[in-house]
Amino acid sequence: MTEKIKKQLNITNALFLVFLLIQLLPERYSKETYEINIIIFVVTIQVIYLIFSFITKKEKKLETIRDILGITYFIIIAWQLMTSKSGFLNELLFPAPGIVIQQFIHDLPRIIEGIQSSLLIILEGYVLAIITAIPLGLAAGWHIRFGNSFQYVSKFFGSIPPIVYIPYAIALLPAFRDASVFVIFAASFWPILGATMAGVFNIEKKILDSAKTLNVGRLSMLFHVMLPAALPEILMGCSQGLGISFILLTSAEMIGGKTGMGYYIKYYSDFGDFTRIVVGIIVLGIVVSVITLFFNKLQRYLLRWRQ
Amino acid sequence: MSKIELQNVTLNYAERNNVFTALEDISFSVKEGEFVSIIGASGCGKSSLLSLLEGLNFPTAGRVTINGDDIKGTGDDRAVVFQHYSLFPWMTTRANVVYGIKQVNKKLPKKDLGQIADDYLSKVGLSGFENKYPLQLSGGMQQRAAIARALAMSPSILLMDEPFGAVDAKNRKILQELLLELWENSEDKKTVIFVTHDIDEAILLSDRIIMMSANPGRIKKEISIPFPRPRNGSKLLESREYLNFRKEIITSFFNDISERIGGEEVAL
Ligand SMILES: Nc1ncnc2c1ncn2[C@@H]1O[C@H](COP(=O)(O)OP(=O)(O)O)[C@@H](O)[C@H]1O
Ligand SMILES: [Mg+2]
């Protein structure tokens, strides 16, 4: 127990105390800043963290969480000191954290709807890309001659910044949703196809020989041997595709959408509503981080056989 | 009729602008249930020779037959153990063996597949490691699993390409004994072609040794091993007959090595 208490002497907890101290500073912004929101937020996660740190046995996980919290506290402290606690930044352009939370809670139903719509579009385009690009890449990689010429085609299309598809997609597919799905599909298709072909090209010849001496059938060769053997590279392509998808969809929503976080940000930037712009940016950041986290977990699970 | 027969086999590899002759005029035959080692320095064409039997490659000239029929490709009458990468790293040990059995017998129910796999894994001493992935096992254990998979596919011919070449000396001895025991005690004796560059390994395991020389790969000599079976590794190695016999073989090897320039030496 004393061991556990000693471990609480860390920067994260020190930053928490600093956070509490700066709440004593007077406010310098003229509008209501709802500081109580950020206090409740920080205190709540600090309590959860403390409880977790006393019951968990996973030292490494705790360390990661502690570091993330430390950085979060640091950002919030800096944010408060630059805004409401000093009046250093422009009140209209840089809302204090408390008011951002207030706005977030107020807009929550719309935000959830927006995220849902964005994620469904990404899911559709992305899954479409995965289920077409991977089999095609495997087949192309298998027929090496076919694959070779195909590799240049894939390189060519892959090198086009996918953002250029947006105006075309919007012109050709009048429904915003269809156009977005198409853009996401087009953008993630090429990196996944390229990675799959490269993955197949790089399969150790001995592995294929071993499979051949087992008299493996064509389909089994494709899906039980080549797919898993190329999977490390395929997943790198998938991760690249996912990253591009988010950038593109947000851009598309800002250009021509009526839904999603990109639209939310764009809509309120036309009104100069910077509180909501900040809300949108933070929500987007969190959503993308969480998805990336899940993707990495899935990737680690699928590649658990690599030592 | 012999089980395996090679008649005047030549194998050329096409290189950028010339032809490399890896095997030249190779003829030998192997009886059913015979254990034959092919020994020779690195690069003399042992793997090339085996690839013809695996059905992964075809002779430029000459014939390679099994039961009198030309080899047309890979087949479930043969199972192969390589030095590396025999197993698929993304399948657990059991899944590897199950996958192998499935290729031979598509109709077996799942339960039986698992049962057979576990039986063979226990035969090679891998009970308790069924759910490990190959990369979580030592090199020696990986080769045990590869042998289990090969045997579980119940082939009539076992082709082994330096299967213990990358295993440390102590474990190599243990694996040799294991293979010897599995082979000598099986009811239907498999025909084995075993490639190695370790003379002691070849003498201990084989009925006959085929020695190859390099550039181009040719058969230099065939030697029958006179020691009775069942053999015991440690006893055999100490016997006077063994030492004399070994010396004889090494002498012929030294002749070969002095003929060559460069290249990797054979482990004596
Ligand atoms: N696919 C190939 N193409 C061209 N040359 C090859 C090929 N495979 C093997 N060789 C050459 O054939 C010779 C014999 O190789 P190999 O059969 O692997 O010998 P060993 O197994 O006895 O070490 C070597 O000189 C090697 O470089
Ligand atoms: Mg070799």
PDB file of N, CA, C and O in Angstrom, chain A residues 142 198-212 221 225-226 228-230 233, chain B residues 82-90:
ATOM      1  N   TRP A 142      -0.467 -12.729 -57.580  1.00  0.00           N
ATOM      2  CA  TRP A 142      -0.270 -14.143 -57.906  1.00  0.00           C
ATOM      3  C   TRP A 142       0.175 -14.298 -59.347  1.00  0.00           C
ATOM      4  O   TRP A 142       1.114 -15.001 -59.654  1.00  0.00           O
ATOM      5  N   ALA A 198       2.251  -5.563 -53.083  1.00  0.00           N
ATOM      6  CA  ALA A 198       3.618  -5.563 -52.542  1.00  0.00           C
ATOM      7  C   ALA A 198       3.763  -6.700 -51.536  1.00  0.00           C
ATOM      8  O   ALA A 198       4.770  -7.407 -51.525  1.00  0.00           O
ATOM      9  N   GLY A 199       2.743  -6.875 -50.699  1.00  0.00           N
ATOM     10  CA  GLY A 199       2.782  -7.946 -49.708  1.00  0.00           C
ATOM     11  C   GLY A 199       2.935  -9.298 -50.362  1.00  0.00           C
ATOM     12  O   GLY A 199       3.729 -10.124 -49.917  1.00  0.00           O
ATOM     13  N   VAL A 200       2.195  -9.516 -51.448  1.00  0.00           N
ATOM     14  CA  VAL A 200       2.275 -10.805 -52.135  1.00  0.00           C
ATOM     15  C   VAL A 200       3.642 -10.975 -52.803  1.00  0.00           C
ATOM     16  O   VAL A 200       4.250 -12.040 -52.748  1.00  0.00           O
ATOM     17  N   PHE A 201       4.147  -9.881 -53.409  1.00  0.00           N
ATOM     18  CA  PHE A 201       5.464  -9.971 -54.029  1.00  0.00           C
ATOM     19  C   PHE A 201       6.543 -10.329 -53.018  1.00  0.00           C
ATOM     20  O   PHE A 201       7.518 -10.985 -53.336  1.00  0.00           O
ATOM     21  N   ASN A 202       6.357  -9.866 -51.798  1.00  0.00           N
ATOM     22  CA  ASN A 202       7.406 -10.049 -50.802  1.00  0.00           C
ATOM     23  C   ASN A 202       7.272 -11.329 -49.980  1.00  0.00           C
ATOM     24  O   ASN A 202       8.044 -11.542 -49.057  1.00  0.00           O
ATOM     25  N   ILE A 203       6.293 -12.158 -50.305  1.00  0.00           N
ATOM     26  CA  ILE A 203       6.166 -13.415 -49.552  1.00  0.00           C
ATOM     27  C   ILE A 203       7.404 -14.270 -49.788  1.00  0.00           C
ATOM     28  O   ILE A 203       7.841 -14.433 -50.928  1.00  0.00           O
ATOM     29  N   GLU A 204       7.952 -14.755 -48.698  1.00  0.00           N
ATOM     30  CA  GLU A 204       9.100 -15.655 -48.758  1.00  0.00           C
ATOM     31  C   GLU A 204       8.784 -16.832 -49.704  1.00  0.00           C
ATOM     32  O   GLU A 204       7.771 -17.514 -49.537  1.00  0.00           O
ATOM     33  N   LYS A 205       9.684 -17.057 -50.686  1.00  0.00           N
ATOM     34  CA  LYS A 205       9.433 -18.114 -51.667  1.00  0.00           C
ATOM     35  C   LYS A 205       9.278 -19.473 -51.002  1.00  0.00           C
ATOM     36  O   LYS A 205       8.482 -20.310 -51.416  1.00  0.00           O
ATOM     37  N   LYS A 206      10.055 -19.687 -49.930  1.00  0.00           N
ATOM     38  CA  LYS A 206      10.007 -20.976 -49.226  1.00  0.00           C
ATOM     39  C   LYS A 206       8.611 -21.265 -48.677  1.00  0.00           C
ATOM     40  O   LYS A 206       8.178 -22.413 -48.621  1.00  0.00           O
ATOM     41  N   ILE A 207       7.930 -20.203 -48.246  1.00  0.00           N
ATOM     42  CA  ILE A 207       6.572 -20.380 -47.704  1.00  0.00           C
ATOM     43  C   ILE A 207       5.647 -20.880 -48.810  1.00  0.00           C
ATOM     44  O   ILE A 207       4.860 -21.807 -48.612  1.00  0.00           O
ATOM     45  N   LEU A 208       5.775 -20.282 -49.989  1.00  0.00           N
ATOM     46  CA  LEU A 208       4.930 -20.709 -51.109  1.00  0.00           C
ATOM     47  C   LEU A 208       5.297 -22.129 -51.543  1.00  0.00           C
ATOM     48  O   LEU A 208       4.417 -22.940 -51.848  1.00  0.00           O
ATOM     49  N   ASP A 209       6.601 -22.434 -51.539  1.00  0.00           N
ATOM     50  CA  ASP A 209       7.035 -23.794 -51.877  1.00  0.00           C
ATOM     51  C   ASP A 209       6.431 -24.789 -50.892  1.00  0.00           C
ATOM     52  O   ASP A 209       5.942 -25.846 -51.277  1.00  0.00           O
ATOM     53  N   SER A 210       6.488 -24.419 -49.619  1.00  0.00           N
ATOM     54  CA  SER A 210       5.956 -25.307 -48.589  1.00  0.00           C
ATOM     55  C   SER A 210       4.467 -25.555 -48.838  1.00  0.00           C
ATOM     56  O   SER A 210       3.998 -26.688 -48.754  1.00  0.00           O
ATOM     57  N   ALA A 211       3.741 -24.478 -49.166  1.00  0.00           N
ATOM     58  CA  ALA A 211       2.308 -24.628 -49.448  1.00  0.00           C
ATOM     59  C   ALA A 211       2.098 -25.509 -50.676  1.00  0.00           C
ATOM     60  O   ALA A 211       1.218 -26.369 -50.692  1.00  0.00           O
ATOM     61  N   LYS A 212       2.933 -25.305 -51.694  1.00  0.00           N
ATOM     62  CA  LYS A 212       2.772 -26.114 -52.911  1.00  0.00           C
ATOM     63  C   LYS A 212       2.993 -27.589 -52.621  1.00  0.00           C
ATOM     64  O   LYS A 212       2.267 -28.441 -53.123  1.00  0.00           O
ATOM     65  N   MET A 221      -4.812 -21.461 -51.216  1.00  0.00           N
ATOM     66  CA  MET A 221      -3.534 -20.787 -51.426  1.00  0.00           C
ATOM     67  C   MET A 221      -3.709 -19.278 -51.298  1.00  0.00           C
ATOM     68  O   MET A 221      -2.926 -18.598 -50.650  1.00  0.00           O
ATOM     69  N   VAL A 225      -2.990 -18.900 -47.290  1.00  0.00           N
ATOM     70  CA  VAL A 225      -1.535 -18.758 -47.320  1.00  0.00           C
ATOM     71  C   VAL A 225      -1.132 -17.334 -47.698  1.00  0.00           C
ATOM     72  O   VAL A 225      -0.507 -16.625 -46.914  1.00  0.00           O
ATOM     73  N   MET A 226      -1.533 -16.900 -48.907  1.00  0.00           N
ATOM     74  CA  MET A 226      -1.052 -15.599 -49.351  1.00  0.00           C
ATOM     75  C   MET A 226      -1.622 -14.440 -48.543  1.00  0.00           C
ATOM     76  O   MET A 226      -0.905 -13.506 -48.186  1.00  0.00           O
ATOM     77  N   PRO A 228      -2.746 -14.288 -45.290  1.00  0.00           N
ATOM     78  CA  PRO A 228      -2.074 -14.066 -44.008  1.00  0.00           C
ATOM     79  C   PRO A 228      -0.598 -13.722 -44.159  1.00  0.00           C
ATOM     80  O   PRO A 228      -0.069 -12.921 -43.380  1.00  0.00           O
ATOM     81  N   ALA A 229       0.061 -14.299 -45.166  1.00  0.00           N
ATOM     82  CA  ALA A 229       1.490 -13.994 -45.330  1.00  0.00           C
ATOM     83  C   ALA A 229       1.681 -12.527 -45.691  1.00  0.00           C
ATOM     84  O   ALA A 229       2.649 -11.898 -45.272  1.00  0.00           O
ATOM     85  N   ALA A 230       0.750 -11.977 -46.472  1.00  0.00           N
ATOM     86  CA  ALA A 230       0.878 -10.584 -46.904  1.00  0.00           C
ATOM     87  C   ALA A 230       0.195  -9.622 -45.932  1.00  0.00           C
ATOM     88  O   ALA A 230       0.275  -8.407 -46.103  1.00  0.00           O
ATOM     89  N   GLU A 233       1.682  -6.230 -44.487  1.00  0.00           N
ATOM     90  CA  GLU A 233       1.729  -5.098 -45.414  1.00  0.00           C
ATOM     91  C   GLU A 233       0.328  -4.612 -45.779  1.00  0.00           C
ATOM     92  O   GLU A 233       0.098  -3.416 -45.917  1.00  0.00           O
TER      93      GLU A 233
ATOM     94  N   PHE B  82      11.466 -28.761 -44.849  1.00  0.00           N
ATOM     95  CA  PHE B  82      12.572 -27.881 -45.227  1.00  0.00           C
ATOM     96  C   PHE B  82      13.363 -27.481 -43.986  1.00  0.00           C
ATOM     97  O   PHE B  82      12.945 -27.725 -42.856  1.00  0.00           O
ATOM     98  N   GLN B  83      14.461 -26.798 -44.239  1.00  0.00           N
ATOM     99  CA  GLN B  83      15.259 -26.306 -43.109  1.00  0.00           C
ATOM    100  C   GLN B  83      14.536 -25.164 -42.389  1.00  0.00           C
ATOM    101  O   GLN B  83      14.587 -25.052 -41.176  1.00  0.00           O
ATOM    102  N   HIS B  84      13.892 -24.304 -43.168  1.00  0.00           N
ATOM    103  CA  HIS B  84      13.137 -23.176 -42.615  1.00  0.00           C
ATOM    104  C   HIS B  84      11.783 -23.108 -43.308  1.00  0.00           C
ATOM    105  O   HIS B  84      11.626 -23.599 -44.422  1.00  0.00           O
ATOM    106  N   TYR B  85      10.865 -22.413 -42.683  1.00  0.00           N
ATOM    107  CA  TYR B  85       9.595 -22.039 -43.319  1.00  0.00           C
ATOM    108  C   TYR B  85       8.749 -23.218 -43.779  1.00  0.00           C
ATOM    109  O   TYR B  85       7.960 -23.079 -44.698  1.00  0.00           O
ATOM    110  N   SER B  86       8.939 -24.399 -43.190  1.00  0.00           N
ATOM    111  CA  SER B  86       8.013 -25.473 -43.530  1.00  0.00           C
ATOM    112  C   SER B  86       6.642 -25.128 -42.976  1.00  0.00           C
ATOM    113  O   SER B  86       5.619 -25.338 -43.602  1.00  0.00           O
ATOM    114  N   LEU B  87       6.632 -24.561 -41.760  1.00  0.00           N
ATOM    115  CA  LEU B  87       5.371 -24.235 -41.085  1.00  0.00           C
ATOM    116  C   LEU B  87       4.916 -22.845 -41.488  1.00  0.00           C
ATOM    117  O   LEU B  87       5.723 -21.991 -41.857  1.00  0.00           O
ATOM    118  N   PHE B  88       3.617 -22.607 -41.380  1.00  0.00           N
ATOM    119  CA  PHE B  88       3.089 -21.266 -41.612  1.00  0.00           C
ATOM    120  C   PHE B  88       3.052 -20.525 -40.280  1.00  0.00           C
ATOM    121  O   PHE B  88       2.390 -20.956 -39.345  1.00  0.00           O
ATOM    122  N   PRO B  89       3.768 -19.408 -40.197  1.00  0.00           N
ATOM    123  CA  PRO B  89       3.899 -18.736 -38.903  1.00  0.00           C
ATOM    124  C   PRO B  89       2.576 -18.214 -38.336  1.00  0.00           C
ATOM    125  O   PRO B  89       2.481 -17.984 -37.137  1.00  0.00           O
ATOM    126  N   TRP B  90       1.558 -18.038 -39.198  1.00  0.00           N
ATOM    127  CA  TRP B  90       0.294 -17.482 -38.699  1.00  0.00           C
ATOM    128  C   TRP B  90      -0.656 -18.566 -38.200  1.00  0.00           C
ATOM    129  O   TRP B  90      -1.767 -18.274 -37.781  1.00  0.00           O
TER     130      TRP B  90
END
